């Protein structure tokens, strides 16, 4: 006779109408009882396999599909997150290489200027003089800022003299 190990308490109604109660524990039963689907569903380690086409079968199928979909979505999210992290790392690496290249080119330009002139130069102060007046002829040497200041002062004196003369003429 087969032995069964009941996990959950249940009552089994046999075909002849007899009701047999089972409590958790080990039992020795006849072959027909041991092979009954309801008994198998209550044994230790038993899994209830619903009949294909039944409501339970459809519910279990949907639950399994939902679990599979959730696992696939989680895997896709992990893959996407890894791809974003890899992309960000690559961008940071390229940015660092670009910064190094710019620094190297700037250093090379500075070295070239130093070799040419023998000393470092400041590009802002080494610009040629730009004429301040628009009436200078091509080829004329532009005046320094000191000369411009003297001319402006002379112009102001001249204007003051002209005003004084105009004022005297009006008074007469």
Short mmCIF file of N, CA and C in Angstrom, two decimals:
data_model
loop_
_atom_site.label_atom_id
_atom_site.label_comp_id
_atom_site.label_asym_id
_atom_site.label_seq_id
_atom_site.Cartn_x
_atom_site.Cartn_y
_atom_site.Cartn_z
N UNK A 1 0.83 -1.17 0.00
CA UNK A 1 0.00 0.00 0.00
C UNK A 1 0.88 1.25 0.00
N UNK A 2 0.44 2.26 -0.76
CA UNK A 2 1.24 3.49 -0.85
C UNK A 2 1.14 4.34 0.41
N UNK A 3 2.22 5.09 0.63
CA UNK A 3 2.25 6.02 1.76
C UNK A 3 2.14 7.43 1.20
N UNK A 4 1.38 8.26 1.89
CA UNK A 4 1.24 9.66 1.50
C UNK A 4 1.58 10.54 2.68
N UNK A 5 2.04 11.76 2.38
CA UNK A 5 2.36 12.73 3.42
C UNK A 5 1.50 13.97 3.17
N UNK A 6 0.47 14.14 3.99
CA UNK A 6 -0.50 15.22 3.82
C UNK A 6 0.08 16.51 4.39
N UNK A 7 -0.03 17.59 3.60
CA UNK A 7 0.47 18.89 4.04
C UNK A 7 -0.65 19.74 4.64
N UNK A 8 -1.84 19.72 4.01
CA UNK A 8 -2.98 20.51 4.47
C UNK A 8 -4.14 19.58 4.79
N UNK A 9 -4.86 19.94 5.82
CA UNK A 9 -6.02 19.13 6.19
C UNK A 9 -7.09 19.23 5.11
N UNK A 10 -7.78 18.11 4.84
CA UNK A 10 -8.87 18.11 3.86
C UNK A 10 -9.76 16.91 4.11
N UNK A 11 -10.93 16.96 3.47
CA UNK A 11 -11.88 15.84 3.52
C UNK A 11 -12.04 15.32 2.10
N UNK A 12 -12.00 14.00 1.95
CA UNK A 12 -12.16 13.38 0.64
C UNK A 12 -13.47 12.60 0.62
N UNK A 13 -14.34 12.91 -0.32
CA UNK A 13 -15.59 12.16 -0.48
C UNK A 13 -15.36 11.16 -1.60
N UNK A 14 -15.43 9.90 -1.26
CA UNK A 14 -15.23 8.83 -2.24
C UNK A 14 -16.49 8.63 -3.06
N UNK A 15 -16.38 7.85 -4.13
CA UNK A 15 -17.52 7.60 -5.03
C UNK A 15 -18.68 6.91 -4.31
N UNK A 16 -18.41 6.14 -3.31
CA UNK A 16 -19.47 5.44 -2.59
C UNK A 16 -20.13 6.34 -1.54
N UNK A 17 -19.68 7.64 -1.43
CA UNK A 17 -20.29 8.58 -0.50
C UNK A 17 -19.56 8.68 0.81
N UNK A 18 -18.60 7.82 1.05
CA UNK A 18 -17.85 7.82 2.30
C UNK A 18 -16.93 9.06 2.32
N UNK A 19 -16.88 9.74 3.47
CA UNK A 19 -16.02 10.91 3.63
C UNK A 19 -14.86 10.51 4.53
N UNK A 20 -13.65 10.74 4.04
CA UNK A 20 -12.45 10.42 4.80
C UNK A 20 -11.75 11.75 5.12
N UNK A 21 -11.45 11.99 6.41
CA UNK A 21 -10.76 13.21 6.84
C UNK A 21 -9.28 12.93 6.96
N UNK A 22 -8.52 13.88 6.44
CA UNK A 22 -7.06 13.78 6.53
C UNK A 22 -6.54 15.03 7.23
N UNK A 23 -5.70 14.84 8.23
CA UNK A 23 -5.01 15.93 8.92
C UNK A 23 -3.54 15.88 8.48
N UNK A 24 -2.79 16.95 8.62
CA UNK A 24 -1.38 16.91 8.23
C UNK A 24 -0.67 15.75 8.92
N UNK A 25 0.14 15.01 8.12
CA UNK A 25 0.88 13.87 8.64
C UNK A 25 1.03 12.80 7.58
N UNK A 26 1.58 11.63 8.00
CA UNK A 26 1.82 10.51 7.08
C UNK A 26 0.73 9.46 7.24
N UNK A 27 0.30 8.91 6.07
CA UNK A 27 -0.78 7.89 6.05
C UNK A 27 -0.39 6.80 5.07
N UNK A 28 -0.92 5.61 5.36
CA UNK A 28 -0.84 4.51 4.41
C UNK A 28 -2.26 4.30 3.90
N UNK A 29 -2.41 4.43 2.55
CA UNK A 29 -3.74 4.38 1.95
C UNK A 29 -3.74 3.41 0.79
N UNK A 30 -4.96 3.12 0.29
CA UNK A 30 -5.04 2.23 -0.87
C UNK A 30 -4.58 3.00 -2.12
N UNK A 31 -4.32 2.27 -3.20
CA UNK A 31 -3.79 2.84 -4.43
C UNK A 31 -4.76 3.86 -5.04
N UNK A 32 -6.06 3.54 -5.03
CA UNK A 32 -7.07 4.43 -5.61
C UNK A 32 -7.07 5.78 -4.90
N UNK A 33 -6.98 5.80 -3.57
CA UNK A 33 -6.97 7.04 -2.80
C UNK A 33 -5.68 7.81 -3.06
N UNK A 34 -4.54 7.13 -3.10
CA UNK A 34 -3.24 7.78 -3.31
C UNK A 34 -3.17 8.46 -4.68
N UNK A 35 -3.87 7.90 -5.68
CA UNK A 35 -3.82 8.45 -7.02
C UNK A 35 -4.94 9.45 -7.32
N UNK A 36 -5.82 9.69 -6.37
CA UNK A 36 -6.91 10.63 -6.57
C UNK A 36 -6.34 12.04 -6.70
N UNK A 37 -6.86 12.80 -7.65
CA UNK A 37 -6.33 14.15 -7.93
C UNK A 37 -6.44 15.09 -6.74
N UNK A 38 -7.51 14.97 -5.95
CA UNK A 38 -7.72 15.86 -4.82
C UNK A 38 -6.72 15.54 -3.70
N UNK A 39 -6.41 14.27 -3.53
CA UNK A 39 -5.42 13.86 -2.52
C UNK A 39 -4.05 14.37 -2.94
N UNK A 40 -3.73 14.19 -4.21
CA UNK A 40 -2.42 14.64 -4.72
C UNK A 40 -2.23 16.16 -4.52
N UNK A 41 -3.31 16.90 -4.62
CA UNK A 41 -3.23 18.35 -4.47
C UNK A 41 -2.90 18.77 -3.04
N UNK A 42 -3.13 17.89 -2.06
CA UNK A 42 -2.91 18.23 -0.65
C UNK A 42 -1.68 17.56 -0.04
N UNK A 43 -0.89 16.91 -0.84
CA UNK A 43 0.31 16.24 -0.33
C UNK A 43 1.48 17.23 -0.23
N UNK A 44 2.47 16.84 0.56
CA UNK A 44 3.68 17.66 0.73
C UNK A 44 4.37 17.77 -0.62
N UNK A 45 4.66 19.02 -1.04
CA UNK A 45 5.34 19.25 -2.31
C UNK A 45 4.45 19.13 -3.52
N UNK A 46 3.15 18.94 -3.29
CA UNK A 46 2.22 18.78 -4.41
C UNK A 46 1.95 20.13 -5.06
N UNK A 47 1.72 20.07 -6.35
CA UNK A 47 1.30 21.28 -7.05
C UNK A 47 0.05 20.93 -7.82
N UNK A 48 -0.89 21.80 -7.72
CA UNK A 48 -2.17 21.55 -8.37
C UNK A 48 -2.06 21.99 -9.82
N UNK A 49 -2.23 21.07 -10.71
CA UNK A 49 -2.20 21.36 -12.14
C UNK A 49 -3.63 21.38 -12.65
N UNK A 50 -4.15 22.56 -12.93
CA UNK A 50 -5.54 22.62 -13.40
C UNK A 50 -5.68 22.04 -14.80
N UNK A 51 -6.86 21.61 -15.09
CA UNK A 51 -7.17 21.00 -16.37
C UNK A 51 -7.14 22.07 -17.47
N UNK A 52 -6.57 21.73 -18.63
CA UNK A 52 -6.49 22.68 -19.73
C UNK A 52 -7.89 23.09 -20.16
N UNK A 53 -8.07 24.40 -20.34
CA UNK A 53 -9.36 24.94 -20.73
C UNK A 53 -10.20 25.39 -19.54
N UNK A 54 -9.79 25.04 -18.32
CA UNK A 54 -10.55 25.45 -17.15
C UNK A 54 -10.22 26.90 -16.77
N UNK A 55 -11.06 27.47 -15.93
CA UNK A 55 -10.84 28.83 -15.47
C UNK A 55 -9.50 28.94 -14.73
N UNK A 56 -9.21 27.99 -13.86
CA UNK A 56 -7.96 27.99 -13.10
C UNK A 56 -6.75 27.94 -14.02
N UNK A 57 -6.88 27.15 -15.10
CA UNK A 57 -5.80 27.04 -16.07
C UNK A 57 -5.54 28.41 -16.74
N UNK A 58 -6.62 29.11 -17.12
CA UNK A 58 -6.49 30.43 -17.75
C UNK A 58 -5.89 31.45 -16.78
N UNK A 59 -6.35 31.43 -15.52
CA UNK A 59 -5.83 32.36 -14.52
C UNK A 59 -4.35 32.10 -14.29
N UNK A 60 -3.99 30.84 -14.16
CA UNK A 60 -2.58 30.50 -13.95
C UNK A 60 -1.73 30.90 -15.15
N UNK A 61 -2.27 30.71 -16.35
CA UNK A 61 -1.54 31.11 -17.56
C UNK A 61 -1.31 32.61 -17.61
N UNK A 62 -2.37 33.37 -17.25
CA UNK A 62 -2.21 34.83 -17.24
C UNK A 62 -1.20 35.26 -16.19
N UNK A 63 -1.23 34.62 -15.04
CA UNK A 63 -0.28 34.95 -13.97
C UNK A 63 1.16 34.66 -14.40
N UNK A 64 1.35 33.54 -15.04
CA UNK A 64 2.69 33.17 -15.52
C UNK A 64 3.15 34.16 -16.60
N UNK A 65 2.24 34.52 -17.51
CA UNK A 65 2.58 35.47 -18.57
C UNK A 65 2.93 36.82 -17.96
N UNK A 66 2.17 37.24 -16.96
CA UNK A 66 2.42 38.51 -16.29
C UNK A 66 3.80 38.50 -15.62
N UNK A 67 4.15 37.40 -14.97
CA UNK A 67 5.46 37.27 -14.33
C UNK A 67 6.57 37.32 -15.37
N UNK A 68 6.38 36.63 -16.50
CA UNK A 68 7.37 36.64 -17.57
C UNK A 68 7.54 38.05 -18.14
N UNK A 69 6.42 38.75 -18.34
CA UNK A 69 6.47 40.11 -18.86
C UNK A 69 7.19 41.05 -17.89
N UNK A 70 6.91 40.88 -16.61
CA UNK A 70 7.56 41.71 -15.60
C UNK A 70 9.07 41.45 -15.57
N UNK A 71 9.45 40.18 -15.67
CA UNK A 71 10.87 39.84 -15.68
C UNK A 71 11.55 40.41 -16.92
N UNK A 72 10.87 40.32 -18.08
CA UNK A 72 11.43 40.87 -19.32
C UNK A 72 11.56 42.39 -19.22
N UNK A 73 10.56 43.06 -18.66
CA UNK A 73 10.61 44.52 -18.51
C UNK A 73 11.73 44.92 -17.56
N UNK A 74 11.91 44.16 -16.50
CA UNK A 74 12.98 44.45 -15.55
C UNK A 74 14.34 44.27 -16.22
N UNK A 75 14.48 43.21 -17.00
CA UNK A 75 15.73 42.96 -17.72
C UNK A 75 16.01 44.08 -18.71
N UNK A 76 14.96 44.52 -19.42
CA UNK A 76 15.12 45.61 -20.40
C UNK A 76 15.51 46.90 -19.69
N UNK A 77 14.91 47.17 -18.54
CA UNK A 77 15.26 48.37 -17.77
C UNK A 77 16.72 48.33 -17.33
N UNK A 78 17.17 47.17 -16.88
CA UNK A 78 18.57 47.02 -16.48
C UNK A 78 19.50 47.23 -17.66
N UNK A 79 19.13 46.68 -18.82
CA UNK A 79 19.93 46.84 -20.02
C UNK A 79 19.99 48.30 -20.44
N UNK A 80 18.84 48.98 -20.39
CA UNK A 80 18.79 50.40 -20.75
C UNK A 80 19.63 51.24 -19.79
N UNK A 81 19.54 50.94 -18.50
CA UNK A 81 20.31 51.69 -17.51
C UNK A 81 21.81 51.48 -17.74
N UNK A 82 22.20 50.26 -18.06
CA UNK A 82 23.62 49.98 -18.33
C UNK A 82 24.07 50.71 -19.58
N UNK A 83 23.21 50.74 -20.61
CA UNK A 83 23.56 51.44 -21.85
C UNK A 83 23.72 52.94 -21.60
N UNK A 84 22.82 53.52 -20.77
CA UNK A 84 22.94 54.94 -20.43
C UNK A 84 24.24 55.20 -19.66
N UNK A 85 24.55 54.33 -18.72
CA UNK A 85 25.77 54.50 -17.94
C UNK A 85 27.01 54.39 -18.84
N UNK A 86 27.00 53.43 -19.76
CA UNK A 86 28.12 53.28 -20.69
C UNK A 86 28.24 54.50 -21.59
N UNK A 87 27.12 55.02 -22.05
CA UNK A 87 27.11 56.20 -22.91
C UNK A 87 27.65 57.42 -22.15
N UNK A 88 27.23 57.59 -20.92
CA UNK A 88 27.71 58.72 -20.11
C UNK A 88 29.21 58.60 -19.85
N UNK A 89 29.67 57.39 -19.59
CA UNK A 89 31.10 57.18 -19.36
C UNK A 89 31.89 57.49 -20.62
N UNK A 90 31.39 57.07 -21.76
CA UNK A 90 32.06 57.32 -23.04
C UNK A 90 32.10 58.82 -23.33
N UNK A 91 30.99 59.53 -23.06
CA UNK A 91 30.94 60.97 -23.28
C UNK A 91 31.94 61.67 -22.36
N UNK A 92 32.03 61.25 -21.11
CA UNK A 92 32.99 61.85 -20.19
C UNK A 92 34.42 61.60 -20.65
N UNK A 93 34.67 60.42 -21.16
CA UNK A 93 36.00 60.08 -21.66
C UNK A 93 36.36 60.95 -22.87
N UNK A 94 35.41 61.10 -23.79
CA UNK A 94 35.65 61.94 -24.97
C UNK A 94 35.84 63.40 -24.57
N UNK A 95 35.07 63.87 -23.61
CA UNK A 95 35.21 65.24 -23.13
C UNK A 95 36.60 65.46 -22.54
N UNK A 96 37.07 64.51 -21.74
CA UNK A 96 38.40 64.62 -21.14
C UNK A 96 39.48 64.62 -22.22
N UNK A 97 39.35 63.75 -23.23
CA UNK A 97 40.32 63.72 -24.33
C UNK A 97 40.31 65.05 -25.09
N UNK A 98 39.12 65.61 -25.31
CA UNK A 98 39.01 66.89 -26.01
C UNK A 98 39.69 67.99 -25.20
N UNK A 99 39.46 68.01 -23.90
CA UNK A 99 40.11 69.01 -23.04
C UNK A 99 41.63 68.85 -23.09
N UNK A 100 42.13 67.62 -23.08
CA UNK A 100 43.57 67.39 -23.15
C UNK A 100 44.13 67.87 -24.49
N UNK A 101 43.39 67.62 -25.56
CA UNK A 101 43.83 68.04 -26.89
C UNK A 101 43.88 69.55 -26.98
N UNK A 102 42.86 70.21 -26.46
CA UNK A 102 42.84 71.68 -26.47
C UNK A 102 44.01 72.23 -25.66
N UNK A 103 44.26 71.66 -24.51
CA UNK A 103 45.38 72.12 -23.68
C UNK A 103 46.71 71.89 -24.39
N UNK A 104 46.85 70.76 -25.08
CA UNK A 104 48.10 70.47 -25.79
C UNK A 104 48.30 71.44 -26.95
N UNK A 105 47.24 71.73 -27.69
CA UNK A 105 47.34 72.68 -28.81
C UNK A 105 47.68 74.07 -28.29
N UNK A 106 47.06 74.49 -27.20
CA UNK A 106 47.35 75.80 -26.62
C UNK A 106 48.81 75.87 -26.16
N UNK A 107 49.28 74.80 -25.55
CA UNK A 107 50.68 74.75 -25.09
C UNK A 107 51.62 74.80 -26.29
N UNK A 108 51.29 74.09 -27.35
CA UNK A 108 52.11 74.08 -28.55
C UNK A 108 52.16 75.47 -29.17
N UNK A 109 51.02 76.16 -29.22
CA UNK A 109 50.99 77.52 -29.75
C UNK A 109 51.85 78.45 -28.89
N UNK A 110 51.74 78.31 -27.59
CA UNK A 110 52.55 79.13 -26.68
C UNK A 110 54.03 78.84 -26.89
N UNK A 111 54.38 77.56 -27.03
CA UNK A 111 55.78 77.19 -27.27
C UNK A 111 56.28 77.77 -28.59
N UNK A 112 55.45 77.73 -29.63
CA UNK A 112 55.84 78.29 -30.93
C UNK A 112 56.09 79.78 -30.83
N UNK A 113 55.24 80.50 -30.10
CA UNK A 113 55.45 81.93 -29.91
C UNK A 113 56.72 82.21 -29.13
N UNK A 114 56.98 81.43 -28.12
CA UNK A 114 58.17 81.61 -27.30
C UNK A 114 59.42 81.35 -28.13
N UNK A 115 59.42 80.32 -28.95
CA UNK A 115 60.58 80.01 -29.80
C UNK A 115 60.82 81.12 -30.82
N UNK A 116 59.75 81.66 -31.39
CA UNK A 116 59.87 82.69 -32.42
C UNK A 116 60.40 83.99 -31.82
N UNK A 117 59.85 84.44 -30.72
CA UNK A 117 60.21 85.72 -30.13
C UNK A 117 61.32 85.61 -29.09
N UNK A 118 61.55 84.42 -28.62
CA UNK A 118 62.56 84.25 -27.57
C UNK A 118 62.00 84.50 -26.20
N UNK A 119 60.80 85.01 -26.12
CA UNK A 119 60.16 85.23 -24.83
C UNK A 119 58.65 85.12 -25.00
N UNK A 120 58.00 84.92 -23.93
CA UNK A 120 56.54 84.81 -23.98
C UNK A 120 55.94 86.17 -24.24
N UNK A 121 54.86 86.20 -24.99
CA UNK A 121 54.22 87.47 -25.30
C UNK A 121 52.78 87.42 -24.85
N UNK A 122 52.23 88.60 -24.67
CA UNK A 122 50.82 88.72 -24.32
C UNK A 122 50.09 89.19 -25.56
N UNK A 123 49.24 88.36 -26.11
CA UNK A 123 48.61 88.65 -27.39
C UNK A 123 47.77 89.92 -27.34
N UNK A 124 47.21 90.28 -26.22
CA UNK A 124 46.34 91.44 -26.13
C UNK A 124 47.15 92.73 -26.24
N UNK A 125 48.32 92.79 -25.61
CA UNK A 125 49.11 94.02 -25.64
C UNK A 125 50.00 94.11 -26.87
N UNK A 126 50.14 93.05 -27.61
CA UNK A 126 50.99 93.05 -28.79
C UNK A 126 50.24 93.42 -30.05
N UNK A 127 49.02 93.89 -29.95
CA UNK A 127 48.25 94.29 -31.12
C UNK A 127 48.80 95.60 -31.67
N UNK A 128 48.74 95.81 -32.98
CA UNK A 128 49.19 97.09 -33.54
C UNK A 128 48.26 98.22 -33.11
N UNK A 129 48.78 99.45 -33.14
CA UNK A 129 47.98 100.61 -32.76
C UNK A 129 46.85 100.79 -33.77
N UNK A 130 45.68 101.10 -33.29
CA UNK A 130 44.52 101.35 -34.15
C UNK A 130 44.28 102.85 -34.14
N UNK A 131 44.24 103.50 -35.31
CA UNK A 131 44.03 104.95 -35.34
C UNK A 131 42.68 105.30 -34.74
N UNK A 132 42.63 106.37 -33.95
CA UNK A 132 41.40 106.77 -33.29
C UNK A 132 40.57 107.73 -34.13
N UNK A 133 41.22 108.41 -35.06
CA UNK A 133 40.47 109.33 -35.92
C UNK A 133 40.21 108.66 -37.24
N UNK A 134 39.07 108.96 -37.83
CA UNK A 134 38.72 108.30 -39.08
C UNK A 134 39.34 108.98 -40.28
N UNK A 135 39.97 110.17 -40.11
CA UNK A 135 40.48 110.92 -41.24
C UNK A 135 41.92 110.64 -41.58
N UNK A 136 42.58 109.68 -40.95
CA UNK A 136 43.99 109.44 -41.25
C UNK A 136 44.12 108.80 -42.61
N UNK A 137 45.13 109.24 -43.33
CA UNK A 137 45.41 108.71 -44.67
C UNK A 137 46.16 107.40 -44.55
N UNK A 138 46.04 106.56 -45.57
CA UNK A 138 46.75 105.30 -45.59
C UNK A 138 48.24 105.61 -45.66
N UNK A 139 49.02 104.94 -44.85
CA UNK A 139 50.46 105.17 -44.85
C UNK A 139 50.87 106.12 -43.75
N UNK A 140 49.98 106.92 -43.18
CA UNK A 140 50.34 107.81 -42.10
C UNK A 140 50.56 107.01 -40.83
N UNK A 141 51.43 107.47 -40.01
CA UNK A 141 51.69 106.82 -38.74
C UNK A 141 50.66 107.33 -37.75
N UNK A 142 50.02 106.42 -37.03
CA UNK A 142 49.02 106.85 -36.07
C UNK A 142 49.69 107.46 -34.86
N UNK A 143 48.99 108.34 -34.19
CA UNK A 143 49.54 109.04 -33.04
C UNK A 143 49.32 108.20 -31.79
N UNK A 144 50.17 108.41 -30.84
CA UNK A 144 50.00 107.72 -29.57
C UNK A 144 48.91 108.40 -28.78
N UNK A 145 48.49 107.78 -27.71
CA UNK A 145 47.41 108.34 -26.91
C UNK A 145 47.83 109.65 -26.25
N UNK A 146 49.12 109.86 -25.96
CA UNK A 146 49.59 111.12 -25.36
C UNK A 146 49.41 112.26 -26.35
N UNK A 147 49.78 112.01 -27.61
CA UNK A 147 49.64 113.04 -28.65
C UNK A 147 48.17 113.38 -28.84
N UNK A 148 47.30 112.38 -28.80
CA UNK A 148 45.88 112.61 -28.97
C UNK A 148 45.34 113.46 -27.85
N UNK A 149 45.81 113.25 -26.66
CA UNK A 149 45.37 114.03 -25.51
C UNK A 149 45.78 115.48 -25.64
N UNK A 150 47.01 115.72 -26.14
CA UNK A 150 47.48 117.09 -26.32
C UNK A 150 46.65 117.79 -27.37
N UNK A 151 46.34 117.07 -28.46
CA UNK A 151 45.54 117.66 -29.53
C UNK A 151 44.14 118.01 -29.02
N UNK A 152 43.59 117.13 -28.21
CA UNK A 152 42.25 117.39 -27.69
C UNK A 152 42.26 118.63 -26.80
N UNK A 153 43.28 118.77 -25.97
CA UNK A 153 43.38 119.93 -25.09
C UNK A 153 43.53 121.21 -25.92
N UNK A 154 44.35 121.12 -26.97
CA UNK A 154 44.55 122.29 -27.85
C UNK A 154 43.25 122.65 -28.53
N UNK A 155 42.49 121.65 -28.95
CA UNK A 155 41.21 121.88 -29.61
C UNK A 155 40.22 122.54 -28.66
N UNK A 156 40.24 122.15 -27.41
CA UNK A 156 39.34 122.73 -26.42
C UNK A 156 39.69 124.20 -26.18
N UNK A 157 41.01 124.50 -26.11
CA UNK A 157 41.45 125.88 -25.92
C UNK A 157 41.02 126.74 -27.09
N UNK A 158 41.18 126.20 -28.28
CA UNK A 158 40.80 126.92 -29.49
C UNK A 158 39.29 127.21 -29.49
N UNK A 159 38.50 126.22 -29.09
CA UNK A 159 37.05 126.41 -29.05
C UNK A 159 36.68 127.48 -28.02
N UNK A 160 37.38 127.50 -26.90
CA UNK A 160 37.11 128.49 -25.87
C UNK A 160 37.45 129.89 -26.38
N UNK A 161 38.56 130.00 -27.10
CA UNK A 161 38.96 131.29 -27.66
C UNK A 161 37.92 131.78 -28.65
N UNK A 162 37.43 130.88 -29.49
CA UNK A 162 36.42 131.25 -30.50
C UNK A 162 35.15 131.73 -29.82
N UNK A 163 34.78 131.09 -28.74
CA UNK A 163 33.57 131.52 -28.02
C UNK A 163 33.78 132.90 -27.41
N UNK A 164 34.97 133.10 -26.90
CA UNK A 164 35.27 134.41 -26.30
C UNK A 164 35.21 135.50 -27.36
N UNK A 165 35.80 135.23 -28.52
CA UNK A 165 35.79 136.21 -29.62
C UNK A 165 34.35 136.47 -30.06
N UNK A 166 33.56 135.42 -30.17
CA UNK A 166 32.16 135.57 -30.58
C UNK A 166 31.42 136.40 -29.55
N UNK A 167 31.70 136.19 -28.32
CA UNK A 167 31.05 136.93 -27.24
C UNK A 167 31.43 138.42 -27.29
N UNK A 168 32.73 138.75 -27.59
CA UNK A 168 33.19 140.12 -27.67
C UNK A 168 32.53 140.83 -28.87
N UNK A 169 32.42 140.08 -29.97
CA UNK A 169 31.82 140.66 -31.18
C UNK A 169 30.36 140.99 -30.91
N UNK A 170 29.66 140.20 -30.24
CA UNK A 170 28.26 140.45 -29.93
C UNK A 170 28.11 141.64 -28.98
N UNK A 171 29.07 141.79 -28.06
CA UNK A 171 29.03 142.86 -27.10
C UNK A 171 29.25 144.20 -27.79
N UNK A 172 30.03 144.26 -28.81
CA UNK A 172 30.32 145.51 -29.51
C UNK A 172 29.20 145.86 -30.34
#
